[in-house]
PDB file of C-alpha atoms and ligand atoms in Angstrom:
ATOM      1  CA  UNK A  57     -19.172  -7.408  11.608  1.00 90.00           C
ATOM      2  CA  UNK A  58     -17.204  -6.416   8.348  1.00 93.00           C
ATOM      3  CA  UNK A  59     -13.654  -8.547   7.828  1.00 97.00           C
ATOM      4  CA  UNK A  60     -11.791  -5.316   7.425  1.00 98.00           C
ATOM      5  CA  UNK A  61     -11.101  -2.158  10.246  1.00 98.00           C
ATOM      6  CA  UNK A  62      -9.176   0.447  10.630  1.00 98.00           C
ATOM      7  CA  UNK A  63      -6.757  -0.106  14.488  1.00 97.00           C
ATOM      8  CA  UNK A  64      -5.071   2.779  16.216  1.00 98.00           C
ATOM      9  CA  UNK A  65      -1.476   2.307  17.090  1.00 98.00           C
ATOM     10  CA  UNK A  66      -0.102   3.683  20.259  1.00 98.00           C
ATOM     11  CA  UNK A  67       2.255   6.641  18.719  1.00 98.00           C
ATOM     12  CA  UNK A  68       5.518   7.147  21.108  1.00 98.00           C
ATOM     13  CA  UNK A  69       6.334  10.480  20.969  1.00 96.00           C
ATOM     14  CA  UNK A  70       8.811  13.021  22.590  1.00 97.00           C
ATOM     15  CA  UNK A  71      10.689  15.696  22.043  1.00 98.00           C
ATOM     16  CA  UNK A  72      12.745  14.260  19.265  1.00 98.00           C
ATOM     17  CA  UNK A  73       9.903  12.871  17.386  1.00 98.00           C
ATOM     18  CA  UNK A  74       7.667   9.819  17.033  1.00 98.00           C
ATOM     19  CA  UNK A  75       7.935   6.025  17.366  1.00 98.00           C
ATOM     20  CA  UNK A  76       5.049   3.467  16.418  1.00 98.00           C
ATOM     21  CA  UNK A  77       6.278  -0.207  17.388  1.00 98.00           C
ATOM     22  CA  UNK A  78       4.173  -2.945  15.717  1.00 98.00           C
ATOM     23  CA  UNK A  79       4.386  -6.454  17.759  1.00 98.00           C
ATOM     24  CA  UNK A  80       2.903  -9.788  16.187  1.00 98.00           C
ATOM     25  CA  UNK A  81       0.094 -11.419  18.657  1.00 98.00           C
ATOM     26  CA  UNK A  82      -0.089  -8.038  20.726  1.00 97.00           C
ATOM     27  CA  UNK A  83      -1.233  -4.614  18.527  1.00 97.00           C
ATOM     28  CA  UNK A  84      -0.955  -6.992  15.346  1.00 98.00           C
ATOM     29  CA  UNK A  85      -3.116  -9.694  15.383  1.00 97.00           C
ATOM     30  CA  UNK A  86      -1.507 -12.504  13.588  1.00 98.00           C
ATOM     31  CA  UNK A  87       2.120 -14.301  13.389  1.00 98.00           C
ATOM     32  CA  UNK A  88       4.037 -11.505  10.623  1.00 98.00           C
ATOM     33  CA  UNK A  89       4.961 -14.178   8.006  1.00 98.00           C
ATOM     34  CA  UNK A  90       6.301 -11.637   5.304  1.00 98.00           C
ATOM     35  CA  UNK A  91       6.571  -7.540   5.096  1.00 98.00           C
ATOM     36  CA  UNK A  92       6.212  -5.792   1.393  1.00 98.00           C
ATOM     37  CA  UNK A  93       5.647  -2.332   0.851  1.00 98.00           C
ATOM     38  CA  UNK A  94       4.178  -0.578  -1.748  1.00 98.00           C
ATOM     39  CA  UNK A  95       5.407   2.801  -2.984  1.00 98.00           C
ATOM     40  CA  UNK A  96       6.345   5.579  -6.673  1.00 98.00           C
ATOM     41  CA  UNK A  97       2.583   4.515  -7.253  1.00 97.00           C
ATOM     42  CA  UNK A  98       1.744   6.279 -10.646  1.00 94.00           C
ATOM     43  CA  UNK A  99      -1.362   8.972 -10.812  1.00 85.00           C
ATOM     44  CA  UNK A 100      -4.728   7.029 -11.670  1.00 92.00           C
ATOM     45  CA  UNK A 101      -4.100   3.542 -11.240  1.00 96.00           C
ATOM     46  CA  UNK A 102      -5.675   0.995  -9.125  1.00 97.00           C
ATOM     47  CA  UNK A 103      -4.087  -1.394  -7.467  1.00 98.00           C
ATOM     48  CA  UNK A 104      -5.574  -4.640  -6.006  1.00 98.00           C
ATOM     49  CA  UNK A 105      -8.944  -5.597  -7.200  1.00 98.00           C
ATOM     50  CA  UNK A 106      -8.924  -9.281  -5.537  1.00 98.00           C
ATOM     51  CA  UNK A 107      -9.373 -10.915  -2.403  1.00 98.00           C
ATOM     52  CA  UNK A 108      -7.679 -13.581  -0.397  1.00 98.00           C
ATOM     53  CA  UNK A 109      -9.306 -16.786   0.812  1.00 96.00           C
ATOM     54  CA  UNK A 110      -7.238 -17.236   3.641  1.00 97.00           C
ATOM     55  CA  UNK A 111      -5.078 -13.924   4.079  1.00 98.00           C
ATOM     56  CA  UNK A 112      -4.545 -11.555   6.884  1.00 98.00           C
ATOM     57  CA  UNK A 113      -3.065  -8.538   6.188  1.00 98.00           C
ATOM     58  CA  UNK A 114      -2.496  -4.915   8.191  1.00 98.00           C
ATOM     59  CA  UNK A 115      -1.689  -2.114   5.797  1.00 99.00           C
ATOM     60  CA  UNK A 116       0.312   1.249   7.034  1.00 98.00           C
ATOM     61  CA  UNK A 117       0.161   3.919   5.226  1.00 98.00           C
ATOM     62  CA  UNK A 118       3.628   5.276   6.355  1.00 98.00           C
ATOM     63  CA  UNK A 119       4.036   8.469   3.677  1.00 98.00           C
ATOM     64  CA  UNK A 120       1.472  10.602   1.372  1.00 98.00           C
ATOM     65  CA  UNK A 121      -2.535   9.031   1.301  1.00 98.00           C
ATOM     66  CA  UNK A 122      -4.405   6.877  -1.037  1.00 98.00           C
ATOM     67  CA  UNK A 123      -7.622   5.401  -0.646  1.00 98.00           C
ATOM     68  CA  UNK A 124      -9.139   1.701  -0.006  1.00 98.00           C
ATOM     69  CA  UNK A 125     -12.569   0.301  -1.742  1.00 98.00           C
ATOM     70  CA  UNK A 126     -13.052  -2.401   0.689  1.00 98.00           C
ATOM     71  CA  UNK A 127     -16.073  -5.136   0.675  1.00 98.00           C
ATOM     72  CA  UNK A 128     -17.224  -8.491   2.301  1.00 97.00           C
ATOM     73  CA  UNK A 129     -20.347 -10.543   2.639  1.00 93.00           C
ATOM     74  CA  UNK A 130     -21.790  -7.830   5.078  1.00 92.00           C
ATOM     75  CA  UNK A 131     -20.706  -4.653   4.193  1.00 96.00           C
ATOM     76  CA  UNK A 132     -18.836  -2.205   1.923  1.00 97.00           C
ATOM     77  CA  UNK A 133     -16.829   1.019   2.485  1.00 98.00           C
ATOM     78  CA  UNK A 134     -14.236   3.222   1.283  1.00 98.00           C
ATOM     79  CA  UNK A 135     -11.564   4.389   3.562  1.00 98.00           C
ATOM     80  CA  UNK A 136      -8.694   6.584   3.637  1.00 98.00           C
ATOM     81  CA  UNK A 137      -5.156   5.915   4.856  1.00 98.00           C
ATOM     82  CA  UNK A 138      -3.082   8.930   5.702  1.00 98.00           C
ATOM     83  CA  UNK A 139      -1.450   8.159   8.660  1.00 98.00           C
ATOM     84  CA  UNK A 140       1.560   6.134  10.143  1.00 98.00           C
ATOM     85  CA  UNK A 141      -0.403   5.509  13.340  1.00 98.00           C
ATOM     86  CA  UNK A 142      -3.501   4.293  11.836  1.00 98.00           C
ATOM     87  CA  UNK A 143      -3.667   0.292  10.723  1.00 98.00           C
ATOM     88  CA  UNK A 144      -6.049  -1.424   8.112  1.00 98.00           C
ATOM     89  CA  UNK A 145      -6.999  -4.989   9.163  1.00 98.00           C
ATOM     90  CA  UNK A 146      -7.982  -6.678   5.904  1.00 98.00           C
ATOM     91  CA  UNK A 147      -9.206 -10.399   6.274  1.00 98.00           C
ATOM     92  CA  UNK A 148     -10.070 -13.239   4.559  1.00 97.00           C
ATOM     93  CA  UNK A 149     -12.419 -12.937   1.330  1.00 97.00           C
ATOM     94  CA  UNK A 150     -12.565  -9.148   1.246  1.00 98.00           C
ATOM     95  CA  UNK A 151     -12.437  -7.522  -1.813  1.00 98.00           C
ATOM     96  CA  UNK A 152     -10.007  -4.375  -1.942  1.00 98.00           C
ATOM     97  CA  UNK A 153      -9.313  -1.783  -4.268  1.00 98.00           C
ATOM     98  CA  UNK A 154      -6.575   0.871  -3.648  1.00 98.00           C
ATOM     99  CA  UNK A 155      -6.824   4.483  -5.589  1.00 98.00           C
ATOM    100  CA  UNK A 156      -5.932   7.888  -5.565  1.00 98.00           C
ATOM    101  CA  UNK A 157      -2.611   7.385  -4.530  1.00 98.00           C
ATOM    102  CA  UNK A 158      -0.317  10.645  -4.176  1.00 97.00           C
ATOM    103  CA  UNK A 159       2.810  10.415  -5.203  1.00 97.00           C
ATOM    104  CA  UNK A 160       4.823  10.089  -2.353  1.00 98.00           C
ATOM    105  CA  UNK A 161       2.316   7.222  -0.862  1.00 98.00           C
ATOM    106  CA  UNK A 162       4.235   4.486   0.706  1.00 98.00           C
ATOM    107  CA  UNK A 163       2.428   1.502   1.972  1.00 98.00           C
ATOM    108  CA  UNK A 164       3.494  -1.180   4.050  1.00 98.00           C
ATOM    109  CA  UNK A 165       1.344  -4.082   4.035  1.00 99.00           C
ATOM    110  CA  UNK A 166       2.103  -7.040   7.219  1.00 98.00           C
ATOM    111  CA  UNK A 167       1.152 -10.274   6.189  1.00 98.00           C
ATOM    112  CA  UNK A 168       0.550 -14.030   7.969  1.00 98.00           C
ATOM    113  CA  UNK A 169       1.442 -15.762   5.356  1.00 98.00           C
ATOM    114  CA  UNK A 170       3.739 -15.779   2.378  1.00 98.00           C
ATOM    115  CA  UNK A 171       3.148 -14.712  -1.137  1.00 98.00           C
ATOM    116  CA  UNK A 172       1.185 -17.725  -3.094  1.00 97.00           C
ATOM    117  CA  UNK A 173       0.039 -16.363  -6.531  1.00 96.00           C
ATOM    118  CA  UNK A 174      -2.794 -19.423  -6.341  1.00 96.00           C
ATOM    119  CA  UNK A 175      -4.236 -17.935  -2.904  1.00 96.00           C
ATOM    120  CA  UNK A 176      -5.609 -14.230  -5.254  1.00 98.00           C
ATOM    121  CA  UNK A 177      -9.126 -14.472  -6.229  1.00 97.00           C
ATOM    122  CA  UNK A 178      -8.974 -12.141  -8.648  1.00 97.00           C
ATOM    123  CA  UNK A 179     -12.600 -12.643  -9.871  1.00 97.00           C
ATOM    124  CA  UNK A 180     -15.089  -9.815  -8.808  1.00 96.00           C
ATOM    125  CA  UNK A 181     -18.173 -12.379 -10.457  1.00 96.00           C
ATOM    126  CA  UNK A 182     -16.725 -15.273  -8.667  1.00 94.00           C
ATOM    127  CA  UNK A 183     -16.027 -13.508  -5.175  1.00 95.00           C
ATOM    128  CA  UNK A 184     -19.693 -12.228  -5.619  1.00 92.00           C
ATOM    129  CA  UNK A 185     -21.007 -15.913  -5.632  1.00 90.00           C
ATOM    130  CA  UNK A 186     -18.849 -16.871  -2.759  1.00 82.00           C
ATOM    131  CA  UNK A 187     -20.504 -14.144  -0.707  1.00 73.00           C
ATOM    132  CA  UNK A 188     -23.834 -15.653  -1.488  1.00 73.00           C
TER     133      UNK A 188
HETATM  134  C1  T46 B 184      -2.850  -6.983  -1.377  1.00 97.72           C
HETATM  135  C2  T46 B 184      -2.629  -5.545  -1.703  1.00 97.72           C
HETATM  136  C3  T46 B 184      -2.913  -4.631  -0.555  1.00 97.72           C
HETATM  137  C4  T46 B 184       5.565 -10.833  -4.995  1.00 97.72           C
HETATM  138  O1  T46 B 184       6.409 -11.401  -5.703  1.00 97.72           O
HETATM  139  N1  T46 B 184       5.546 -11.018  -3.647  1.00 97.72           N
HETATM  140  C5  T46 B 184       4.641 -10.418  -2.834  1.00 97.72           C
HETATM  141  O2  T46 B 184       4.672 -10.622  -1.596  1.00 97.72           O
HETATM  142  C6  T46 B 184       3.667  -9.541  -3.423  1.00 97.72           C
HETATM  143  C7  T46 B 184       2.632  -8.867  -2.543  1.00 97.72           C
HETATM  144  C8  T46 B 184       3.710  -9.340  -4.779  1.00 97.72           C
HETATM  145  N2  T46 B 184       4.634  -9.959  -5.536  1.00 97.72           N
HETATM  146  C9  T46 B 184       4.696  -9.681  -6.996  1.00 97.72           C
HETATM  147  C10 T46 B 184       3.518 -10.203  -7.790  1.00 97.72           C
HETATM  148  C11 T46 B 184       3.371  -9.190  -8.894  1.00 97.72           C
HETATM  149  O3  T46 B 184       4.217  -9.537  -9.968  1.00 97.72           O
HETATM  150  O4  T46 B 184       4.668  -8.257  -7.147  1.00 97.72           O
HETATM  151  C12 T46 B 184       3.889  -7.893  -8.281  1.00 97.72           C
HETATM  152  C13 T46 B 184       2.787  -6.898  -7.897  1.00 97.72           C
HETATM  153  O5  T46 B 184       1.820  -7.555  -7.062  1.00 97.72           O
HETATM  154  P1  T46 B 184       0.257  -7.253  -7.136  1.00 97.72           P
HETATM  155  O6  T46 B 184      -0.135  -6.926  -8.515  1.00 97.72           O
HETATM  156  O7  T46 B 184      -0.475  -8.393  -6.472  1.00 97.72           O
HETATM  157  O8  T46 B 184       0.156  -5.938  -6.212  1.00 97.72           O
HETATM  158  P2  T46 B 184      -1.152  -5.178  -5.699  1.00 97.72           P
HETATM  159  O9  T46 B 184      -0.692  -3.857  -5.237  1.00 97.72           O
HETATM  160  O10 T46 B 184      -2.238  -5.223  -6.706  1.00 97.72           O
HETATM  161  O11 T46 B 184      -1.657  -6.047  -4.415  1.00 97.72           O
HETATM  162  C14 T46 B 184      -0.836  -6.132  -3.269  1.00 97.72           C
HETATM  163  C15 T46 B 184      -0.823  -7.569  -2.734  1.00 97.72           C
HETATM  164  O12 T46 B 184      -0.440  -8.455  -3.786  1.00 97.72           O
HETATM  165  C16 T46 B 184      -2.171  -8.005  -2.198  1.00 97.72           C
HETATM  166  O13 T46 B 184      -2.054  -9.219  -1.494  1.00 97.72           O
HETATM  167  O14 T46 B 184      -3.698  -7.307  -0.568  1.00 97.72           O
HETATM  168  O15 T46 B 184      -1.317  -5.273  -2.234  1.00 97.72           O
END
């Protein structure tokens, strides 16, 4: 099974409009350590290109679209986020890519830890020998 899938929230909607509610240990697997979000993205730049030994992250795509280049020691795939009700669980030691970002993307990424520079593998040789 990959370390990476996409999770349907439950959208509340009404009359007025929509509501997604994200809850740690119940539709978001994990204790939510930190929240950043990612957003004025310029045109043709990439973003990532590492993975995490340890991380858990869910990324929201909450405005516009971009794209995910996603791989582990199973499989590979490239996915795209356009919607505030769909969630992308990325785990530990996946690779990931993000790309062809409109301009109004906005991305809010959940995360079950906090941000420790030392904890990137940004390596693609050396994360390709760890998958070995
Ligand atoms: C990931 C993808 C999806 C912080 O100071 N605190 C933080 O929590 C984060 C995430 C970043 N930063 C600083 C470090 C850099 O100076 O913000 C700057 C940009 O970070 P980075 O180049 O790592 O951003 P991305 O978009 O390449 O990657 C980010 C996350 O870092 C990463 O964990 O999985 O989004």
């Amino acid at each position: 099974m990959p370390n990476f899938k996409k999770i349907k929230f439950k959208v509340f909607g009404d009359r007025r409009g929509k509501l997604i509610s994200l809850e740690a240990m119940r539709n978001v697997p994990f204790e939510i350590k930190r929240v950043y979000y990612i957003f004025d993205t310029k045109e043709d730049v990439d973003r990532g290109n590492h993975s995490h030994p340890k991380l858990n992250q869910i990324v929201v795509c909450l405005s516009g679209s971009c794209k995910f280049y996603l791989e582990d020691k199973c499989s590979r795939k490239t996915l795209k986020l356009n919607k505030p009700s769909d969630g992308l669980f990325i785990g530990k030691d996946v690779w990931r890519r993000m790309f062809d970002f409109s301009s109004d993307c906005v991305l809010m990424v959940l995360a079950d830890d906090y941000y420790i520079e030392e904890e990137y593998n940004r390596d693609y040789k050396k994360f390709k020998l760890l998958k070995k």
